[in-house]
GROMACS .gro file of C-alpha atoms in nm:
model
  372
    1UNK     CA    1  27.745   4.232   2.018
    2UNK     CA    2  28.020   4.356   2.257
    3UNK     CA    3  27.950   4.724   2.184
    4UNK     CA    4  27.592   4.664   2.228
    5UNK     CA    5  27.605   4.518   2.554
    6UNK     CA    6  27.873   4.797   2.644
    7UNK     CA    7  27.650   5.032   2.540
    8UNK     CA    8  27.344   4.869   2.739
    9UNK     CA    9  27.573   4.911   3.022
   10UNK     CA   10  27.597   5.248   3.012
   11UNK     CA   11  27.253   5.351   2.984
   12UNK     CA   12  27.194   5.153   3.297
   13UNK     CA   13  27.467   5.285   3.506
   14UNK     CA   14  27.323   5.594   3.385
   15UNK     CA   15  26.975   5.505   3.494
   16UNK     CA   16  27.129   5.453   3.835
   17UNK     CA   17  27.334   5.720   3.879
   18UNK     CA   18  27.141   5.985   3.742
   19UNK     CA   19  26.875   6.014   4.039
   20UNK     CA   20  27.169   6.001   4.269
   21UNK     CA   21  27.340   6.335   4.116
   22UNK     CA   22  27.026   6.503   4.090
   23UNK     CA   23  27.006   6.444   4.459
   24UNK     CA   24  27.317   6.549   4.538
   25UNK     CA   25  27.353   6.853   4.334
   26UNK     CA   26  27.031   6.977   4.469
   27UNK     CA   27  26.889   6.986   4.089
   28UNK     CA   28  26.505   7.070   4.079
   29UNK     CA   29  26.347   6.895   3.763
   30UNK     CA   30  26.053   6.688   3.650
   31UNK     CA   31  26.106   6.310   3.616
   32UNK     CA   32  25.829   6.079   3.476
   33UNK     CA   33  25.585   5.858   3.642
   34UNK     CA   34  25.727   5.553   3.739
   35UNK     CA   35  26.105   5.657   3.800
   36UNK     CA   36  26.267   5.610   4.145
   37UNK     CA   37  26.291   5.974   4.157
   38UNK     CA   38  25.886   6.010   4.093
   39UNK     CA   39  25.797   5.810   4.391
   40UNK     CA   40  25.868   5.864   4.823
   41UNK     CA   41  25.928   5.556   4.988
   42UNK     CA   42  25.855   5.735   5.317
   43UNK     CA   43  25.476   5.778   5.202
   44UNK     CA   44  25.455   5.428   5.284
   45UNK     CA   45  25.619   5.452   5.630
   46UNK     CA   46  25.949   5.320   5.516
   47UNK     CA   47  26.250   5.398   5.705
   48UNK     CA   48  26.504   5.687   5.580
   49UNK     CA   49  26.824   5.538   5.419
   50UNK     CA   50  27.048   5.679   5.699
   51UNK     CA   51  26.854   5.498   5.945
   52UNK     CA   52  26.850   5.143   5.794
   53UNK     CA   53  27.012   4.908   6.053
   54UNK     CA   54  27.286   4.722   5.845
   55UNK     CA   55  27.353   4.490   6.103
   56UNK     CA   56  27.064   4.229   6.106
   57UNK     CA   57  26.831   4.117   5.858
   58UNK     CA   58  26.526   4.155   6.090
   59UNK     CA   59  26.422   4.238   6.445
   60UNK     CA   60  26.599   4.079   6.733
   61UNK     CA   61  26.525   4.300   6.975
   62UNK     CA   62  26.684   4.080   7.286
   63UNK     CA   63  26.976   4.070   7.054
   64UNK     CA   64  27.007   4.415   6.975
   65UNK     CA   65  26.990   4.519   7.390
   66UNK     CA   66  27.238   4.274   7.479
   67UNK     CA   67  27.487   4.387   7.188
   68UNK     CA   68  27.420   4.741   7.287
   69UNK     CA   69  27.517   4.666   7.667
   70UNK     CA   70  27.815   4.454   7.581
   71UNK     CA   71  27.926   4.709   7.352
   72UNK     CA   72  27.889   4.994   7.573
   73UNK     CA   73  28.026   4.834   7.898
   74UNK     CA   74  28.260   4.580   7.744
   75UNK     CA   75  28.150   4.293   7.955
   76UNK     CA   76  28.027   3.968   7.794
   77UNK     CA   77  27.782   3.837   8.080
   78UNK     CA   78  27.504   3.933   7.898
   79UNK     CA   79  27.564   3.780   7.601
   80UNK     CA   80  27.656   3.464   7.773
   81UNK     CA   81  27.315   3.453   7.959
   82UNK     CA   82  27.132   3.530   7.605
   83UNK     CA   83  27.305   3.227   7.433
   84UNK     CA   84  27.274   2.985   7.737
   85UNK     CA   85  26.873   3.057   7.717
   86UNK     CA   86  26.886   3.030   7.318
   87UNK     CA   87  26.743   2.668   7.197
   88UNK     CA   88  27.053   2.517   7.105
   89UNK     CA   89  26.913   2.369   6.739
   90UNK     CA   90  26.723   2.688   6.650
   91UNK     CA   91  26.827   2.948   6.374
   92UNK     CA   92  26.819   3.194   6.617
   93UNK     CA   93  27.150   3.079   6.802
   94UNK     CA   94  27.338   3.065   6.516
   95UNK     CA   95  27.239   3.406   6.400
   96UNK     CA   96  27.304   3.533   6.713
   97UNK     CA   97  27.668   3.369   6.769
   98UNK     CA   98  27.737   3.531   6.395
   99UNK     CA   99  27.621   3.916   6.571
  100UNK     CA  100  27.828   3.862   6.835
  101UNK     CA  101  28.139   3.743   6.666
  102UNK     CA  102  28.093   3.997   6.392
  103UNK     CA  103  28.088   4.278   6.645
  104UNK     CA  104  28.416   4.172   6.796
  105UNK     CA  105  28.559   4.133   6.484
  106UNK     CA  106  28.419   4.492   6.349
  107UNK     CA  107  28.578   4.651   6.690
  108UNK     CA  108  28.906   4.484   6.634
  109UNK     CA  109  28.911   4.631   6.304
  110UNK     CA  110  28.858   4.971   6.412
  111UNK     CA  111  29.070   4.964   6.729
  112UNK     CA  112  29.319   4.730   6.661
  113UNK     CA  113  29.517   4.822   6.973
  114UNK     CA  114  29.877   4.951   7.025
  115UNK     CA  115  30.103   5.058   7.287
  116UNK     CA  116  29.903   5.127   7.628
  117UNK     CA  117  29.574   5.073   7.405
  118UNK     CA  118  29.303   4.816   7.445
  119UNK     CA  119  29.225   4.647   7.145
  120UNK     CA  120  28.843   4.647   7.021
  121UNK     CA  121  28.669   4.324   7.120
  122UNK     CA  122  28.857   4.252   7.440
  123UNK     CA  123  28.537   4.163   7.609
  124UNK     CA  124  28.541   3.809   7.421
  125UNK     CA  125  28.906   3.765   7.548
  126UNK     CA  126  28.781   3.821   7.858
  127UNK     CA  127  28.493   3.567   7.803
  128UNK     CA  128  28.702   3.265   7.696
  129UNK     CA  129  28.968   3.329   7.973
  130UNK     CA  130  28.742   3.377   8.242
  131UNK     CA  131  28.422   3.093   8.102
  132UNK     CA  132  28.699   2.819   7.917
  133UNK     CA  133  28.404   2.585   7.920
  134UNK     CA  134  28.123   2.794   7.803
  135UNK     CA  135  28.012   2.631   7.499
  136UNK     CA  136  27.849   2.986   7.367
  137UNK     CA  137  28.188   3.170   7.396
  138UNK     CA  138  28.364   2.901   7.262
  139UNK     CA  139  28.136   2.916   6.946
  140UNK     CA  140  28.152   3.281   6.920
  141UNK     CA  141  28.528   3.283   6.955
  142UNK     CA  142  28.534   3.033   6.655
  143UNK     CA  143  28.311   3.219   6.445
  144UNK     CA  144  28.506   3.537   6.535
  145UNK     CA  145  28.812   3.367   6.378
  146UNK     CA  146  28.641   3.264   6.082
  147UNK     CA  147  28.525   3.624   6.019
  148UNK     CA  148  28.869   3.797   6.074
  149UNK     CA  149  29.011   3.535   5.806
  150UNK     CA  150  28.781   3.690   5.572
  151UNK     CA  151  28.783   4.025   5.693
  152UNK     CA  152  29.193   4.056   5.708
  153UNK     CA  153  29.338   3.832   5.482
  154UNK     CA  154  29.310   3.697   5.112
  155UNK     CA  155  29.215   3.294   5.053
  156UNK     CA  156  29.501   3.142   4.953
  157UNK     CA  157  29.768   3.328   5.119
  158UNK     CA  158  29.972   3.176   5.436
  159UNK     CA  159  29.814   3.426   5.691
  160UNK     CA  160  29.448   3.313   5.566
  161UNK     CA  161  29.558   2.966   5.621
  162UNK     CA  162  29.713   3.001   5.951
  163UNK     CA  163  29.398   3.177   6.089
  164UNK     CA  164  29.149   2.928   5.952
  165UNK     CA  165  29.358   2.643   6.078
  166UNK     CA  166  29.352   2.834   6.393
  167UNK     CA  167  28.963   2.846   6.328
  168UNK     CA  168  28.920   2.450   6.278
  169UNK     CA  169  29.076   2.383   6.618
  170UNK     CA  170  28.854   2.644   6.772
  171UNK     CA  171  28.530   2.454   6.628
  172UNK     CA  172  28.636   2.101   6.751
  173UNK     CA  173  28.708   2.271   7.116
  174UNK     CA  174  28.321   2.427   7.107
  175UNK     CA  175  28.190   2.075   6.926
  176UNK     CA  176  28.357   1.904   7.290
  177UNK     CA  177  28.184   2.143   7.479
  178UNK     CA  178  27.824   2.092   7.332
  179UNK     CA  179  27.817   1.727   7.145
  180UNK     CA  180  27.463   1.791   7.042
  181UNK     CA  181  27.502   2.151   6.942
  182UNK     CA  182  27.515   2.161   6.578
  183UNK     CA  183  27.661   2.528   6.593
  184UNK     CA  184  28.057   2.447   6.587
  185UNK     CA  185  28.023   2.223   6.255
  186UNK     CA  186  27.787   2.494   6.104
  187UNK     CA  187  28.095   2.758   6.155
  188UNK     CA  188  28.312   2.499   6.024
  189UNK     CA  189  28.128   2.480   5.702
  190UNK     CA  190  28.312   2.799   5.642
  191UNK     CA  191  28.638   2.645   5.731
  192UNK     CA  192  28.584   2.408   5.486
  193UNK     CA  193  28.537   2.629   5.190
  194UNK     CA  194  28.829   2.857   5.297
  195UNK     CA  195  29.054   2.545   5.334
  196UNK     CA  196  28.916   2.351   5.034
  197UNK     CA  197  28.798   2.028   5.224
  198UNK     CA  198  28.814   1.737   4.986
  199UNK     CA  199  28.425   1.629   4.939
  200UNK     CA  200  28.447   1.349   5.120
  201UNK     CA  201  28.549   1.518   5.411
  202UNK     CA  202  28.322   1.770   5.336
  203UNK     CA  203  28.021   1.536   5.327
  204UNK     CA  204  28.136   1.373   5.666
  205UNK     CA  205  28.106   1.723   5.833
  206UNK     CA  206  27.780   1.809   5.647
  207UNK     CA  207  27.626   1.464   5.822
  208UNK     CA  208  27.734   1.562   6.156
  209UNK     CA  209  27.502   1.880   6.103
  210UNK     CA  210  27.246   1.661   5.943
  211UNK     CA  211  27.226   1.433   6.259
  212UNK     CA  212  27.175   1.741   6.484
  213UNK     CA  213  26.956   1.990   6.289
  214UNK     CA  214  26.843   1.811   5.922
  215UNK     CA  215  26.613   2.140   5.825
  216UNK     CA  216  26.849   2.412   5.985
  217UNK     CA  217  26.826   2.735   5.693
  218UNK     CA  218  27.123   2.880   5.815
  219UNK     CA  219  27.377   2.577   5.787
  220UNK     CA  220  27.209   2.474   5.435
  221UNK     CA  221  27.269   2.806   5.286
  222UNK     CA  222  27.653   2.826   5.416
  223UNK     CA  223  27.668   2.449   5.259
  224UNK     CA  224  27.558   2.627   4.943
  225UNK     CA  225  27.878   2.805   4.904
  226UNK     CA  226  28.102   2.501   4.889
  227UNK     CA  227  27.900   2.355   4.616
  228UNK     CA  228  27.876   2.683   4.412
  229UNK     CA  229  28.078   2.712   4.062
  230UNK     CA  230  28.309   3.004   4.237
  231UNK     CA  231  28.451   2.749   4.497
  232UNK     CA  232  28.458   2.361   4.491
  233UNK     CA  233  28.172   2.263   4.287
  234UNK     CA  234  27.933   2.362   3.989
  235UNK     CA  235  27.629   2.531   3.894
  236UNK     CA  236  27.458   2.174   3.863
  237UNK     CA  237  27.605   2.064   4.200
  238UNK     CA  238  27.476   2.375   4.363
  239UNK     CA  239  27.140   2.347   4.212
  240UNK     CA  240  27.089   1.980   4.297
  241UNK     CA  241  27.202   2.055   4.653
  242UNK     CA  242  26.919   2.342   4.669
  243UNK     CA  243  26.678   2.128   4.514
  244UNK     CA  244  26.730   1.794   4.707
  245UNK     CA  245  26.692   2.061   5.065
  246UNK     CA  246  26.342   2.198   4.883
  247UNK     CA  247  26.232   1.837   4.822
  248UNK     CA  248  26.277   1.695   5.143
  249UNK     CA  249  26.201   2.033   5.322
  250UNK     CA  250  25.889   1.989   5.609
  251UNK     CA  251  25.585   2.174   5.589
  252UNK     CA  252  25.647   2.532   5.698
  253UNK     CA  253  26.025   2.513   5.655
  254UNK     CA  254  26.199   2.787   5.480
  255UNK     CA  255  26.408   2.506   5.265
  256UNK     CA  256  26.207   2.551   4.983
  257UNK     CA  257  26.359   2.887   4.919
  258UNK     CA  258  26.696   2.721   4.868
  259UNK     CA  259  26.694   2.735   4.498
  260UNK     CA  260  26.645   3.093   4.479
  261UNK     CA  261  26.931   3.136   4.665
  262UNK     CA  262  27.162   2.885   4.405
  263UNK     CA  263  27.025   3.091   4.116
  264UNK     CA  264  27.170   3.412   4.288
  265UNK     CA  265  27.516   3.261   4.352
  266UNK     CA  266  27.518   3.179   3.995
  267UNK     CA  267  27.373   3.492   3.852
  268UNK     CA  268  27.567   3.637   3.509
  269UNK     CA  269  27.818   3.906   3.620
  270UNK     CA  270  27.639   4.127   3.328
  271UNK     CA  271  27.290   4.078   3.299
  272UNK     CA  272  27.089   4.384   3.214
  273UNK     CA  273  26.753   4.246   3.043
  274UNK     CA  274  26.442   4.188   3.307
  275UNK     CA  275  26.340   3.851   3.085
  276UNK     CA  276  26.622   3.679   3.230
  277UNK     CA  277  26.451   3.697   3.595
  278UNK     CA  278  26.099   3.614   3.429
  279UNK     CA  279  26.259   3.318   3.240
  280UNK     CA  280  26.116   2.980   3.398
  281UNK     CA  281  26.434   2.875   3.595
  282UNK     CA  282  26.402   3.192   3.803
  283UNK     CA  283  26.024   3.240   3.828
  284UNK     CA  284  26.012   2.858   3.947
  285UNK     CA  285  26.267   2.950   4.215
  286UNK     CA  286  26.092   3.271   4.307
  287UNK     CA  287  25.759   3.065   4.338
  288UNK     CA  288  25.930   2.835   4.581
  289UNK     CA  289  26.036   3.099   4.813
  290UNK     CA  290  25.680   3.284   4.804
  291UNK     CA  291  25.565   2.943   4.905
  292UNK     CA  292  25.780   2.908   5.160
  293UNK     CA  293  25.757   3.260   5.313
  294UNK     CA  294  25.361   3.205   5.314
  295UNK     CA  295  25.409   2.863   5.472
  296UNK     CA  296  25.661   2.964   5.748
  297UNK     CA  297  25.605   3.062   6.079
  298UNK     CA  298  25.560   3.433   6.127
  299UNK     CA  299  25.848   3.445   6.424
  300UNK     CA  300  26.084   3.183   6.178
  301UNK     CA  301  26.438   3.385   6.224
  302UNK     CA  302  26.539   3.289   5.868
  303UNK     CA  303  26.245   3.447   5.725
  304UNK     CA  304  26.367   3.797   5.655
  305UNK     CA  305  26.690   3.642   5.445
  306UNK     CA  306  26.434   3.511   5.189
  307UNK     CA  307  26.213   3.814   5.204
  308UNK     CA  308  26.524   4.024   5.140
  309UNK     CA  309  26.641   3.770   4.845
  310UNK     CA  310  26.309   3.760   4.725
  311UNK     CA  311  26.281   4.176   4.701
  312UNK     CA  312  26.613   4.153   4.488
  313UNK     CA  313  26.453   3.937   4.267
  314UNK     CA  314  26.079   4.039   4.248
  315UNK     CA  315  26.221   4.421   4.131
  316UNK     CA  316  26.475   4.285   3.877
  317UNK     CA  317  26.153   4.084   3.735
  318UNK     CA  318  25.930   4.402   3.745
  319UNK     CA  319  25.693   4.231   3.976
  320UNK     CA  320  25.654   4.562   4.175
  321UNK     CA  321  25.331   4.478   4.409
  322UNK     CA  322  25.491   4.145   4.515
  323UNK     CA  323  25.826   4.334   4.587
  324UNK     CA  324  25.627   4.594   4.796
  325UNK     CA  325  25.432   4.303   4.970
  326UNK     CA  326  25.756   4.180   5.109
  327UNK     CA  327  25.932   4.509   5.167
  328UNK     CA  328  25.672   4.611   5.402
  329UNK     CA  329  25.785   4.306   5.665
  330UNK     CA  330  26.162   4.378   5.643
  331UNK     CA  331  26.214   4.722   5.584
  332UNK     CA  332  26.460   4.943   5.842
  333UNK     CA  333  26.689   4.602   5.834
  334UNK     CA  334  26.925   4.562   5.561
  335UNK     CA  335  27.172   4.298   5.718
  336UNK     CA  336  27.110   4.018   5.500
  337UNK     CA  337  27.201   3.888   5.122
  338UNK     CA  338  27.222   4.043   4.878
  339UNK     CA  339  27.278   4.383   5.026
  340UNK     CA  340  27.562   4.298   5.233
  341UNK     CA  341  27.776   4.217   4.930
  342UNK     CA  342  27.743   4.569   4.871
  343UNK     CA  343  28.020   4.853   4.994
  344UNK     CA  344  27.718   5.055   5.110
  345UNK     CA  345  27.414   4.781   5.198
  346UNK     CA  346  27.159   5.042   5.329
  347UNK     CA  347  27.218   5.246   4.944
  348UNK     CA  348  27.170   4.929   4.779
  349UNK     CA  349  26.865   4.839   4.957
  350UNK     CA  350  26.723   5.195   4.943
  351UNK     CA  351  26.748   5.197   4.561
  352UNK     CA  352  26.572   4.912   4.502
  353UNK     CA  353  26.323   4.984   4.754
  354UNK     CA  354  26.305   5.300   4.538
  355UNK     CA  355  26.249   5.114   4.222
  356UNK     CA  356  25.965   4.871   4.351
  357UNK     CA  357  25.802   5.215   4.474
  358UNK     CA  358  25.802   5.370   4.148
  359UNK     CA  359  25.726   5.032   3.952
  360UNK     CA  360  25.417   4.995   4.202
  361UNK     CA  361  25.307   5.369   4.168
  362UNK     CA  362  25.330   5.355   3.814
  363UNK     CA  363  25.102   5.054   3.784
  364UNK     CA  364  24.825   5.230   3.974
  365UNK     CA  365  24.915   5.149   4.346
  366UNK     CA  366  24.933   5.364   4.641
  367UNK     CA  367  24.974   5.369   4.987
  368UNK     CA  368  24.636   5.340   5.035
  369UNK     CA  369  24.633   5.006   4.802
  370UNK     CA  370  24.894   4.857   5.008
  371UNK     CA  371  24.802   4.606   5.261
  372UNK     CA  372  24.958   4.600   5.602
   0.00000   0.00000   0.00000
């Protein structure tokens, strides 16, 4: 049986790699209809792989403009102004806090600083020094420390624990500056996972979030990690958490998509058969996510996250037309699960997109038949 799985794995690897090798080697050869190389995503107006934006899951032009300005001028004021004008309980504020923290963390990684050299992300340090009472800057700093811990050290090591303890203190400082703001507590969810909070302590933290933003999708996704089998819970606990969130989701909430994310977090490491993705458990989770997408506000900041996850599952389930219907809404941005787990998110997304196009055309679809 093990030999059979190895052979199947080799076949799937060759299916993925051969098209890439053909393109890179400039080989010209006929490919069958339905093969990813037989279809051209650009015929559908999709963005070229090298132009895909890996920073965000979907469009937030205000954030992109401010990020560009801050990174060009190394002046934090535009970031502080944007966060001050962003709704406290909303999903957009959480995404913007993550984006600013991620930008500073990445800058520091690229320019760690040395003798006579200013380290990257210095604008965040200046922000905290000049406006120590600014709740937005405090939240970004706490999230920055969390991202630094995961980016630069290994869970379980002393270095990781020290950075996470600093992040925990930063979360407490940010919470004092804005008592009704759920963001400091949402940031602390990652600290809780990294430092292995006991369940009673984690549940107390979660109650603080529910008191402030009970339908916050980003918070639920962050909490889901804690309950997963690979961290401090189990498959059953994660599924129970996700299904409970979906059951109490208010009308129009994307929380109905939570079970799909729970399924993703517990995918088998090796699963090469489409029948798994057509199973009752997965089909039910996909159905819930599709319902959530159809019911959600078009401007919901979390909508793109759900659409990206749906593309992954719909392609795996060979539901080509439905996958294409999601792609037309999110193409151009790939800063979301599952692509961000790859070393090359743009390439991973482009592969699934090509498979969706190929499957769509193999079943009679064309640019003319795809609704926009």
